[in-house]
XYZ file of C-alpha atoms in Angstrom:
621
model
C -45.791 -184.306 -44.729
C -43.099 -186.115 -46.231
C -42.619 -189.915 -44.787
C -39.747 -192.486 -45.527
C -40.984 -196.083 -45.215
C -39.376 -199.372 -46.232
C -39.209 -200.633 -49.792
C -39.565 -204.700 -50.580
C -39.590 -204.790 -53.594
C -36.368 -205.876 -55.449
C -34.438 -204.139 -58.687
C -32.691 -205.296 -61.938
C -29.652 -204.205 -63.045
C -27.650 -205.407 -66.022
C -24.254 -206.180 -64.384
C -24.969 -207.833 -60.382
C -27.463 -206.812 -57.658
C -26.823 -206.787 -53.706
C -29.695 -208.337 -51.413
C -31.455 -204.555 -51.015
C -30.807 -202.680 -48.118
C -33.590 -202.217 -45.130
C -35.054 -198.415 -46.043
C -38.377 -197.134 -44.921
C -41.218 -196.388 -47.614
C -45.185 -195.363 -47.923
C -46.993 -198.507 -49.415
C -48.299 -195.992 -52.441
C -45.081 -195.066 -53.961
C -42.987 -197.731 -54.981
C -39.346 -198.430 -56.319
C -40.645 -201.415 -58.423
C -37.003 -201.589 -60.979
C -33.365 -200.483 -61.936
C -31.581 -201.675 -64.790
C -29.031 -200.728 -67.181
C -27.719 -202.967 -69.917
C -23.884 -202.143 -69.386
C -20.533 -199.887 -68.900
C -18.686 -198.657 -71.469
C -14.790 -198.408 -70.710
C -14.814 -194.730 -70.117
C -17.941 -195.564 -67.369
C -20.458 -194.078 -69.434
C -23.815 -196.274 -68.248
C -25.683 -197.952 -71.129
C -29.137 -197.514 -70.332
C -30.008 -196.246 -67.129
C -34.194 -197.101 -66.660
C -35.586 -196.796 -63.104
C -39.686 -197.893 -63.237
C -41.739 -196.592 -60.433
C -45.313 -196.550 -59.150
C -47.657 -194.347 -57.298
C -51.080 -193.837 -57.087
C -50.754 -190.034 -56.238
C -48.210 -189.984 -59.610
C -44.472 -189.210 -59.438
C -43.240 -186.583 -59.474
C -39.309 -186.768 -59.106
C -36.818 -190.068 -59.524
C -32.868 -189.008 -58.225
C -30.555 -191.254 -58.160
C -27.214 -191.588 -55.976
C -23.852 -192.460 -57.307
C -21.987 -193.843 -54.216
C -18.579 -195.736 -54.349
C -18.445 -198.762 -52.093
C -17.125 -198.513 -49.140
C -18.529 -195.186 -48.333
C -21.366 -193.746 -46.865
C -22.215 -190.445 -49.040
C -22.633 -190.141 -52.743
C -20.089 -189.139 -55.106
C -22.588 -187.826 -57.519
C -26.253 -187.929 -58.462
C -28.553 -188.404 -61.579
C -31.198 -185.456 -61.071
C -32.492 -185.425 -64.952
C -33.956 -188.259 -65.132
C -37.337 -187.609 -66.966
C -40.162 -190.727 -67.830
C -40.089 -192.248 -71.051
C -42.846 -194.313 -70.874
C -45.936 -195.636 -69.207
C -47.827 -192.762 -66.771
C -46.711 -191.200 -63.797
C -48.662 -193.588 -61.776
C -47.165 -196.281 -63.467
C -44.093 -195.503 -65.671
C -40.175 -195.718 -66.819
C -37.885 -192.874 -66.246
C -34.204 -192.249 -67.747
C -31.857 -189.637 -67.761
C -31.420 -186.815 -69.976
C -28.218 -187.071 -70.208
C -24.930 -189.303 -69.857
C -24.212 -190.882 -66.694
C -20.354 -191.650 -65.770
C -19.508 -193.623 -62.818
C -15.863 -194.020 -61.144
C -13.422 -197.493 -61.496
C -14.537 -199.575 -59.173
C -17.807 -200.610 -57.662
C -20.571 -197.664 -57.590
C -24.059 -198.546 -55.780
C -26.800 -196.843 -56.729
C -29.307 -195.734 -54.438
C -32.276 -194.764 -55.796
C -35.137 -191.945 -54.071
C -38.639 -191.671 -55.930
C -41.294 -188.615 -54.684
C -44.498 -188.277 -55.674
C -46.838 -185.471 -55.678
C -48.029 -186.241 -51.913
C -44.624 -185.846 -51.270
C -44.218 -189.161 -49.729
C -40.658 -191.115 -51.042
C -39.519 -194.479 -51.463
C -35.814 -194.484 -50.736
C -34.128 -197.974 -52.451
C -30.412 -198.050 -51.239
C -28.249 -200.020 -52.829
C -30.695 -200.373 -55.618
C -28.186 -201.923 -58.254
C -24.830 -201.179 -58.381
C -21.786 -201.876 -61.331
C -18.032 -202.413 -61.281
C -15.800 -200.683 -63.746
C -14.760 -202.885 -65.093
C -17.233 -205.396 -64.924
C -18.594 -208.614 -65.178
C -21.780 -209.234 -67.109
C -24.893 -210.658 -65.637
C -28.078 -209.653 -67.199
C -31.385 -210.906 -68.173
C -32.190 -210.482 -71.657
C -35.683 -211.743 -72.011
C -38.084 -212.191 -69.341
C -42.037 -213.149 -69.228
C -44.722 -216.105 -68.895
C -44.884 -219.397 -70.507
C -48.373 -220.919 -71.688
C -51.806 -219.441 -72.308
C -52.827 -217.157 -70.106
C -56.288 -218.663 -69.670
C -54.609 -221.322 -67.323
C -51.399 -222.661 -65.545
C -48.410 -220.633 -66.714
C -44.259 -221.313 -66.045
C -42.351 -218.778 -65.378
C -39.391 -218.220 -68.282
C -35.934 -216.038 -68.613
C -32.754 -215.989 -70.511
C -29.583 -214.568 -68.594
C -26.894 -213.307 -70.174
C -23.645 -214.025 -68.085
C -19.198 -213.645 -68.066
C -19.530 -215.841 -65.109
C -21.353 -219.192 -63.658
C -24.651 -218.844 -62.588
C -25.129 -220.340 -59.208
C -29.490 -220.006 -59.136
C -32.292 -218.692 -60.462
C -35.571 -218.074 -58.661
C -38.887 -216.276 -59.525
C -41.973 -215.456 -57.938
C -45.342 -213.881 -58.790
C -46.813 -210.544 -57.588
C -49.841 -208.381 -58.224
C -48.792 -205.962 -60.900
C -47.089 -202.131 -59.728
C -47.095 -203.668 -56.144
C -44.738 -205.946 -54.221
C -47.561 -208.157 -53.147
C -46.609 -211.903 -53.476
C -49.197 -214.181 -54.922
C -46.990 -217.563 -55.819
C -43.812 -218.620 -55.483
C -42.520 -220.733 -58.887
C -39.408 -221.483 -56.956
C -36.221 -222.454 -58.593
C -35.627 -222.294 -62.382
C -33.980 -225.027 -64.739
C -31.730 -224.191 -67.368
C -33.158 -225.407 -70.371
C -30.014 -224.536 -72.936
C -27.994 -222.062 -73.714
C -24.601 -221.345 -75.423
C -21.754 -218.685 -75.208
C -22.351 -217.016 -71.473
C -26.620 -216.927 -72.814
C -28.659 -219.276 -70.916
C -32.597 -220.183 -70.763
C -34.189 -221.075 -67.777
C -38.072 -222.120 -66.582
C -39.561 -222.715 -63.870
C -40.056 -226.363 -62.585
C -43.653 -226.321 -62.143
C -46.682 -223.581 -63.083
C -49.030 -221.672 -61.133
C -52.179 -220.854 -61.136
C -53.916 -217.489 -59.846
C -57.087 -215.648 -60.257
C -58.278 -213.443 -62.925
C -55.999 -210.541 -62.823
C -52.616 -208.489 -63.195
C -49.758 -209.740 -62.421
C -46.184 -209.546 -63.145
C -42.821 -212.363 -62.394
C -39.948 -210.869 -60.570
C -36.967 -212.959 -60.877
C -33.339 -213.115 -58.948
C -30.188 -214.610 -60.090
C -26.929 -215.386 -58.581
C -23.491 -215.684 -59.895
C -21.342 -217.768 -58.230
C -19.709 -214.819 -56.174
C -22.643 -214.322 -54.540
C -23.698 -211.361 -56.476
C -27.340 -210.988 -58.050
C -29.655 -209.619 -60.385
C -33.615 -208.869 -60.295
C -35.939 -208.408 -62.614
C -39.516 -207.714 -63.338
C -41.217 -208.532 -65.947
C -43.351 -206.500 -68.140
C -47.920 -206.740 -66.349
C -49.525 -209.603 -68.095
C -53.296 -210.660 -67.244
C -54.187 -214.117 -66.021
C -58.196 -214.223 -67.580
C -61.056 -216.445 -68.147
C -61.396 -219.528 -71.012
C -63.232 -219.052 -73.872
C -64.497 -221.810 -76.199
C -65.161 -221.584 -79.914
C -68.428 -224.018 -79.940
C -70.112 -225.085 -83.224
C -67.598 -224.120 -85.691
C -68.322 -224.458 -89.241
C -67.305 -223.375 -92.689
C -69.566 -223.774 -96.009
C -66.716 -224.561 -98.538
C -63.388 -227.068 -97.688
C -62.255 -226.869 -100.929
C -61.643 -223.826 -103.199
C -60.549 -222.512 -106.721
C -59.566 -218.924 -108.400
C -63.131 -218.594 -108.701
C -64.504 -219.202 -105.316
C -61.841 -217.928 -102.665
C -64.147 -216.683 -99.546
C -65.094 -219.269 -97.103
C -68.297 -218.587 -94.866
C -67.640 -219.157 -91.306
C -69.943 -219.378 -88.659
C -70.078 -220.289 -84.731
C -70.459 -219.437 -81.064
C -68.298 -218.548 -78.420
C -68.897 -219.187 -74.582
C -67.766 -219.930 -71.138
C -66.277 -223.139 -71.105
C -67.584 -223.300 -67.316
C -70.966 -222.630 -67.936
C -71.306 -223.161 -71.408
C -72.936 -219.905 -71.393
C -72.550 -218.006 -74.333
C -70.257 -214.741 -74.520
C -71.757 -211.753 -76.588
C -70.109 -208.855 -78.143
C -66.921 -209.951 -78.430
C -65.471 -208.926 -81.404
C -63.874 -212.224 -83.762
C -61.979 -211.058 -86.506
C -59.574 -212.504 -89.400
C -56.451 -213.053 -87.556
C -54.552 -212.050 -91.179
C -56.726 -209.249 -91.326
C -57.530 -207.103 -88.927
C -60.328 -205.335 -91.669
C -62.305 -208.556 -91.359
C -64.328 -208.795 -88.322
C -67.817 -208.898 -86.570
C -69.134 -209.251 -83.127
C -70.931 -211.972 -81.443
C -74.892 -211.745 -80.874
C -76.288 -212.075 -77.585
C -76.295 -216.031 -78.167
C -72.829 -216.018 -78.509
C -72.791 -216.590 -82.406
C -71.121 -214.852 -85.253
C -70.065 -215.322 -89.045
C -67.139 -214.853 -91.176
C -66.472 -214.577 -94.535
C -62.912 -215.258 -95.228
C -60.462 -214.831 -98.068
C -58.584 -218.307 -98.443
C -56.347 -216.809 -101.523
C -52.812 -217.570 -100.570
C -53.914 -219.751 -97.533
C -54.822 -223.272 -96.071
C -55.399 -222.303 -92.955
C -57.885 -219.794 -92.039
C -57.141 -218.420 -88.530
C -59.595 -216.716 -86.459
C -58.972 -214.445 -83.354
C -61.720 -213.629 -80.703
C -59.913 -210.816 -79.227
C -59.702 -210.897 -74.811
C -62.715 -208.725 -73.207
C -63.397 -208.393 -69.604
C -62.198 -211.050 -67.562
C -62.176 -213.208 -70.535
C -58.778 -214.114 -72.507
C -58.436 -214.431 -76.536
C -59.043 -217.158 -77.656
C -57.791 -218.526 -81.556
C -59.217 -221.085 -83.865
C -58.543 -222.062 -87.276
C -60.507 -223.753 -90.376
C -58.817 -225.535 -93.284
C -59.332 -225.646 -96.978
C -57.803 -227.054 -99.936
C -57.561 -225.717 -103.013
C -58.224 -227.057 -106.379
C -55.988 -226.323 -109.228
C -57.657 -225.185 -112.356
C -56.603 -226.668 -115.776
C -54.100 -224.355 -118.170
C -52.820 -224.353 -121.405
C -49.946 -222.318 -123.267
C -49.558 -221.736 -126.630
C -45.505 -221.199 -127.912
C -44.140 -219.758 -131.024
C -40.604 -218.536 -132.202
C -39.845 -216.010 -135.159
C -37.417 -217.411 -138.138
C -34.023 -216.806 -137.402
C -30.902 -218.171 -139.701
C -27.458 -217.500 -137.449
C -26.194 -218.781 -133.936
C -26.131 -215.091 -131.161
C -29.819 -213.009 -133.922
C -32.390 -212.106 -131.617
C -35.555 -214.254 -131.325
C -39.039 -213.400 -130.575
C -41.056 -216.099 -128.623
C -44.287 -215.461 -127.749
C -48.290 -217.024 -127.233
C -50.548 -217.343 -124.530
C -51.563 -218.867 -121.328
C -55.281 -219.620 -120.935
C -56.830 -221.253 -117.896
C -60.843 -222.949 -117.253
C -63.030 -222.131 -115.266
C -65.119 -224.451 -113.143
C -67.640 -224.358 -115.967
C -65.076 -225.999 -118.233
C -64.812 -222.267 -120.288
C -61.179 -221.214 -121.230
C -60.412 -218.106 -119.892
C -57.364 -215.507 -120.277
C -54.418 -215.935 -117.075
C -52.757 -212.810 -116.589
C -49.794 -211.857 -114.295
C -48.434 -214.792 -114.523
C -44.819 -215.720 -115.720
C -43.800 -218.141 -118.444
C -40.305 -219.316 -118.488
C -39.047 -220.004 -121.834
C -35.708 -222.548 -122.144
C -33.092 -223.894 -124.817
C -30.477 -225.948 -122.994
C -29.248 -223.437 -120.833
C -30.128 -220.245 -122.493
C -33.611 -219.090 -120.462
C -35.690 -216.121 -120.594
C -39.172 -215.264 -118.202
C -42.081 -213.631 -120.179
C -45.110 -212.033 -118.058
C -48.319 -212.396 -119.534
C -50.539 -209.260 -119.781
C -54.216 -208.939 -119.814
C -54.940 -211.090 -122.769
C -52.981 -213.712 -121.213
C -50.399 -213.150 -124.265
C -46.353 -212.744 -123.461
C -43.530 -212.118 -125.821
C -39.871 -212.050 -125.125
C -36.714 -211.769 -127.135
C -33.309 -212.892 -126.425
C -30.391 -214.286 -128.359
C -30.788 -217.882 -129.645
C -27.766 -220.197 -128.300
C -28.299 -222.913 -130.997
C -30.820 -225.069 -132.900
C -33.848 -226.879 -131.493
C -37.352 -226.292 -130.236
C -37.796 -223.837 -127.345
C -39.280 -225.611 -124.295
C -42.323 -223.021 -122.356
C -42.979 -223.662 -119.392
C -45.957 -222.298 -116.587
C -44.747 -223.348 -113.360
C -48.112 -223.170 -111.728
C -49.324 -222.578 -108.290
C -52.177 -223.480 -105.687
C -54.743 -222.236 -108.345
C -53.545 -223.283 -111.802
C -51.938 -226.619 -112.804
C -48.339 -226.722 -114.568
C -48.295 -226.781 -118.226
C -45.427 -226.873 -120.502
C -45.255 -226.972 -124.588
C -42.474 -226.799 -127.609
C -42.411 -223.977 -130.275
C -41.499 -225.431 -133.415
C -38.148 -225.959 -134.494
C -36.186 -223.384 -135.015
C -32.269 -224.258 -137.248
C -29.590 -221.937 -137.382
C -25.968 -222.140 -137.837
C -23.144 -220.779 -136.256
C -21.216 -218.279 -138.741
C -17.842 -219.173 -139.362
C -15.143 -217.273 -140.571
C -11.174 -217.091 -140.935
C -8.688 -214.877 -138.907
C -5.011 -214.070 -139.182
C -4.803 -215.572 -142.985
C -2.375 -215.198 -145.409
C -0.573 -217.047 -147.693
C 3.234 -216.914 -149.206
C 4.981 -218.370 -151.923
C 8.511 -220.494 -152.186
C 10.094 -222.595 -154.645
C 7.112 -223.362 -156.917
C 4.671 -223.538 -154.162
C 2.355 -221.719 -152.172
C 1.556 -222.106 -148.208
C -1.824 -220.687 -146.662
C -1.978 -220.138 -143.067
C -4.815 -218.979 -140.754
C -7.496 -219.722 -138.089
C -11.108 -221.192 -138.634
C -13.499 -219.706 -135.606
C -16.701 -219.505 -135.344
C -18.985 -216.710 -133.389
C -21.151 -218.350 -130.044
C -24.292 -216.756 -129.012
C -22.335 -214.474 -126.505
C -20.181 -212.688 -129.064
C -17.073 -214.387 -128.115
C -14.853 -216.785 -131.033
C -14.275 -220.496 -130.572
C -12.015 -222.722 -132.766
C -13.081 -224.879 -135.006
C -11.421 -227.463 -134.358
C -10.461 -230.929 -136.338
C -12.332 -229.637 -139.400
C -11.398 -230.088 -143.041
C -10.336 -227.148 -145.039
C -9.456 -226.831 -148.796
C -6.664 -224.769 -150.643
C -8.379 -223.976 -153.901
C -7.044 -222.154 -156.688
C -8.061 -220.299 -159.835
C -6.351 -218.666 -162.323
C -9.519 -216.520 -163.242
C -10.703 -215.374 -160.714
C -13.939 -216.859 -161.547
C -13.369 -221.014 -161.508
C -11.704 -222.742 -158.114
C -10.098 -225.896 -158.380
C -9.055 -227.994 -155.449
C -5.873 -227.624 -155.327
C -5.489 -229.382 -151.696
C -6.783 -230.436 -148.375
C -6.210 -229.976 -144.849
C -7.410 -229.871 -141.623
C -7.478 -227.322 -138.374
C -5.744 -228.631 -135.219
C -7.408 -227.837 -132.063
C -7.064 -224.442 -131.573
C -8.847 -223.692 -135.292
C -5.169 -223.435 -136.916
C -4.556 -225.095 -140.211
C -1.403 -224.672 -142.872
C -1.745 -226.061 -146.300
C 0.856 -226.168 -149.235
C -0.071 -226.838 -152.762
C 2.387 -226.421 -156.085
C 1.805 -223.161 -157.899
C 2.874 -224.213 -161.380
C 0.948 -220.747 -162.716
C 0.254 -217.397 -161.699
C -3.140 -217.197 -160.718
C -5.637 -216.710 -157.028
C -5.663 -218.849 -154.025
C -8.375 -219.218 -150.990
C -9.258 -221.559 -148.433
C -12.598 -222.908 -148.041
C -14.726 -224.646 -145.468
C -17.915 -226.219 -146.156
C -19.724 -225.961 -142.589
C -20.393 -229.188 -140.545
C -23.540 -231.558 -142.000
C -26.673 -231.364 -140.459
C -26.644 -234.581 -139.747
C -23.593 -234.497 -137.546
C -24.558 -231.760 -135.602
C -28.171 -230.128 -134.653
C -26.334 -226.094 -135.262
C -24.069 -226.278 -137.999
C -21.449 -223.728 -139.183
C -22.061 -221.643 -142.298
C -19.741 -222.091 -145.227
C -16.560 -219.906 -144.893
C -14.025 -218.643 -147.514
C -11.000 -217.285 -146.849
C -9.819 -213.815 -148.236
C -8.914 -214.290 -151.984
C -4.841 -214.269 -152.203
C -3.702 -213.409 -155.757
C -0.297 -214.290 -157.537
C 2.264 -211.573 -158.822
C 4.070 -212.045 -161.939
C 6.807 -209.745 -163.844
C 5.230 -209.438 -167.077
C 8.012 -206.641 -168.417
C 11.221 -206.419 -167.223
C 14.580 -205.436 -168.116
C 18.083 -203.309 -167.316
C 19.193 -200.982 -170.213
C 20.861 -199.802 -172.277
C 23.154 -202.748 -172.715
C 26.366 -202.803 -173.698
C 26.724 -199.669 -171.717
C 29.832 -197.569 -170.777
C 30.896 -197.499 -167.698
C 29.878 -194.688 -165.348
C 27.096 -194.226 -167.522
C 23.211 -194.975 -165.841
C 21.757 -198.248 -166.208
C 17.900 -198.314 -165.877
C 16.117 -201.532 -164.296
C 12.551 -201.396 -165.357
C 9.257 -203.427 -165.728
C 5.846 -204.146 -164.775
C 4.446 -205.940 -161.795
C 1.188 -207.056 -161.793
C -1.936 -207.569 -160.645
C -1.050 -205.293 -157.688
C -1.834 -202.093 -156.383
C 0.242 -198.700 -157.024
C 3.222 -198.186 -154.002
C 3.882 -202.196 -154.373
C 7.533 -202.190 -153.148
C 9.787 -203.781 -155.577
C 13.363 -204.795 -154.482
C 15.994 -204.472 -157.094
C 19.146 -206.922 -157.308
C 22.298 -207.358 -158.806
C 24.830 -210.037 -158.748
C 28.279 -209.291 -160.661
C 30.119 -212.003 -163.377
C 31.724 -215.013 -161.422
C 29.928 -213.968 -157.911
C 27.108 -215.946 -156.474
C 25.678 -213.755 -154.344
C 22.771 -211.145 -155.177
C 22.816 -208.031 -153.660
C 20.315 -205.619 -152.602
C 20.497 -202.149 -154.335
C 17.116 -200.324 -153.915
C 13.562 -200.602 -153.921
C 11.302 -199.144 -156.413
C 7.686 -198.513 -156.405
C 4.858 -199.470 -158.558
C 2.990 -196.566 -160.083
C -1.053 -197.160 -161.307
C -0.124 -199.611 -163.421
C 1.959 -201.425 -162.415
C 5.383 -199.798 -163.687
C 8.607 -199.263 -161.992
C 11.872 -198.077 -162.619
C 14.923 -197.174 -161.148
C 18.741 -195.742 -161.897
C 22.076 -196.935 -161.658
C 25.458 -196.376 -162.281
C 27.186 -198.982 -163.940
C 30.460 -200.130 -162.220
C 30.863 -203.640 -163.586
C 29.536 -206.532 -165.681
C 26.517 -208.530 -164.266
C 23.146 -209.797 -163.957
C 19.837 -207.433 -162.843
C 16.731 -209.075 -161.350
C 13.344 -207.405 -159.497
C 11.586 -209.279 -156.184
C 8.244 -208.625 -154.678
C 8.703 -210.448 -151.538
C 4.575 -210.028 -150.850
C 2.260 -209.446 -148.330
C -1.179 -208.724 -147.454
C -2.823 -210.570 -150.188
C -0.476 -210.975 -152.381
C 1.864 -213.492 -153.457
C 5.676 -212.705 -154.084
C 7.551 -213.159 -157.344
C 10.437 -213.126 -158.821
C 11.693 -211.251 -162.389
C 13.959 -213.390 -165.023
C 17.171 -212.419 -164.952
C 18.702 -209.495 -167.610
C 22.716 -209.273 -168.072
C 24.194 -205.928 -168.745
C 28.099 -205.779 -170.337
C 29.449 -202.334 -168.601
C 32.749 -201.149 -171.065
């Protein structure tokens, strides 16, 4: 037979609960909670979670979807299907989306269970589209277990909160046990706030769970229950001892032994199981005196936490030991392969030993070593023999500084490879030199190459314009000195033909710990005209006059400009430009039109100077 009977016990709802409704309900099937967590804007409900309790089981949870104001549902929820727990004891959602209309929507919900007896819960919870927010996000007791406990919640609210109250009942029932009262607010920022309750209670051994009310300050409320938590009996570690307080690499398991018991009685507790509260793969049970023993693994740890895990009527119970551990003496070996130039690869590499608490050196391995010039760094792991080796490119000159960094079982230790000199290599860019009026200038830019690849200026360095007319045996033939971007110019008097380069002699050691390398410029040669003339001369006019000579030393396709400059003008003009052939020849045609003088030009270029011919007059008749 199917019988309606009231329903106490209040609901939660994320949004705000009315004070319920009076309903009629069996005692064995309960409504015990409703919540969601929100509305979207469309009305789509945001978890939808009714729990519910019977001893018979439940079988069906419908919910109705009634608008306020009215008396009939606009809709129902008949999917709802459980999600957790059992059917004497579980959670149950819906299948599918649930929409509810603008405005306020109660929902009343109806829970059956296999005796066919029902729980009806009107006005259950209920939402407004849209909506304020008033919601409890985390809910449960505060304090061990195994005594007095507060009760604690955080709300999450869009408006004040007016009160919070809580109260404690037997688990799955509505049965009150205590009453915690009214809450504090302990903190809270941005609509979240913490409360707990003023003062804690104290029940017997059991299962219990909090249910909680707030109130905005319209009035309008929210209830919630918390998850079943057991209230159970003290226990007592008693005699608790350990064989080792201090520990090394060598010896990392401590042996720990003790008894647990009653703390009323003093009676001891047997087979409870105590394990490594780190890990769960380390664990015994107590003897029927209450005793048990522990070997631990301190690696990694000072602290040593035990667990005896609850039993019975009994509650877990946690205990810790401490040790210390004692560093082991090290020592590292460095070396560095020969290297000459600022950027080359370097090998370093040795070994990291450690003692043992017999005073014998043994191999570390696994460990890193972190090798450092100024800024440049590199991290080596050892391997089995203890031995690491790295390579990286060396930033400048000086001893590399290894370093172990050590830990809880291995003290620091730090040594210098031997020193290891290079120099930066230096070199010239953008050179070139020209010739004017008896002189010759050489331009360019002194750089030198850093470990990353990139070119810095030398800067403020001396430089030397040397000259031989060999090719064989420089001369100085004149200082000067880059500015700070590496640039330099330097003019010297070319009284001869001959070949011109700048050189830099590096900075002294003694000045700086990474020198620069010597640098030469590219070698610039002079030109000369060693044959030249115009024939034939006298010649008639109309007839072809042939310029002709030799340039040299330069290679075939030198361009050679030709001039001419007529009797009383002062102006040469350009006629044509000839090209060298292998040797160094030229030649080139003309048709005489008047008296005057012939000359050749190689302006330069590349590296080679320019020059000039003499001068060859030709009488046109």
């Amino acid at each position: 037979m199917r019988r309606i009977m009231p329903v106490l016990l209040s609901t939660a709802v994320a949004g705000a609960l009315l004070p319920a409704g009076t309903a009629v309900a069996d005692p064995g099937v309960i409504v015990l909670q409703t919540s969601m967590l929100d509305v979207s804007q469309s009305g789509a409900l945001r978890y939808l979670q009714v729990r519910a309790a019977s001893p018979a089981g439940v079988a069906k949870v419908h919910i109705g979807l009634r608008a306020s104001g009215a008396d009939r549902p606009y809709g129902s929820v008949d999917d709802m299907r459980r999600f957790r727990g059992t059917d004497a004891n579980g959670e149950w959602q819906p299948a599918g989306t649930v929409t509810v209309r603008p405005g306020r929507t109660y929902l009343d919900v109806e829970v059956t269970d296999r005796d066919g007896d029902t729980a009806v819960k009107r006005d259950a919870a209920f939402v407004d589209l849209p909506g304020d927010r008033l919601t409890v996000t985390s809910f449960g007791p505060d304090g061990s277990l195994d005594g007095p406990f507060h009760a604690r919640l955080t709300v999450g609210h869009s408006r004040p909160v007016d009160r919070v109250e809580a109260r404690l009942v037997k688990a799955a029932t509505d049965v009150a046990v205590a009453d915690f009262g009214r809450l504090g607010a302990t903190g809270g920022t941005g609509g979240v706030t913490s409360y707990r309750s003023l003062r804690p209670v104290d029940v017997p051994v059991g299962d219990y769970e909090i249910v909680a009310t707030v109130w905005d300050d319209r009035g309008d409320r929210v209830e919630r229950r918390s998850q079943p938590f057991g209230r159970r009996l003290p226990v007592a570690f008693a005699d608790l001892r350990q064989d080792r307080t201090v520990v090394d690499a060598d010896h990392t398991g401590v042996a720990v032994t003790g008894r647990l018991t009653d703390p009323a009685t003093g009676g001891p507790l047997p087979g409870v199981t105590v394990r490594d509260a780190d890990h769960t793969g380390v664990a015994t049970r107590t003897g029927a005196d209450g005793r048990f023993a522990l070997t631990l693994d301190a690696r990694d740890r000072v602290q040593l936490p035990i667990v005896a895990e609850g039993h019975g009527a009994y509650a877990g119970k946690s205990a810790h030991v401490e040790v210390v551990h004692r560093a082991l003496a090290t020592r590292l070996s460095a070396a560095a392969s020969p290297v000459t130039r600022v950027g080359r690869q370097i090998t370093l590499s040795g070994k990291l030993e450690r003692q043992d608490a017999a005073g014998a050196w043994r191999v570390l391995a696994g460990q890193d070593v972190t090798l450092r010039l100024g800024e440049a760094a590199v991290t080596a792991r050892t391997g089995a023999d203890g031995r690491y080796s790295a390579r990286t490119a060396v930033p400048a000159s000086g001893a590399w500084e290894a370093t172990f960094a050590g830990n809880r079982d291995f003290k620091p230790v730090r040594t210098l490879t031997g020193a290891v000199h290079v120099q930066y290599t230096a070199g010239f860019q953008d050179f070139g030199a020209t010739s004017a009026k008896g002189g010759v200038t050489a331009r360019g830019r002194l750089l030198r190459t850093l470990v990353t690849g990139a070119k810095a200026p030398v800067a403020n360095r001396p430089v030397t314009l040397q000259f031989s007319a060999d090719g064989r045996t420089w001369t100085r033939a004149k200082d000067g000195r880059t500015d700070a971007q590496g640039r330099f110019a330097v003019s010297a008097a070319a009284p001869r033909t001959g070949s011109w380069r700048v050189f830099y002699d590096g900075i002294d050691s003694g000045v700086s710990d990474t020198p620069d390398t010597l640098a030469y410029s590219p070698v610039v040669r002079g030109t000369a005209f060693t044959r030249f003339g115009a024939a034939p001369e006298p010649v008639r006019k109309g007839r072809t006059i042939t310029v002709s000579g030799r340039l040299g030393p330069v290679a075939a396709g030198t361009a050679v400009q030709i001039y001419f400059k007529a009797d009383h003008s002062t102006k040469w003009t350009l006629l044509a430009t000839a090209e060298t052939g292998a040797k160094g020849l030229f030649s080139k045609g003309f048709k005489a039109s008047k008296d005057g003088s012939w000359k050749a030009v190689h302006t330069g270029g590349g590296l080679y100077l320019g020059s000039s011919s003499t001068t060859d007059h030709v009488d046109v008749r």
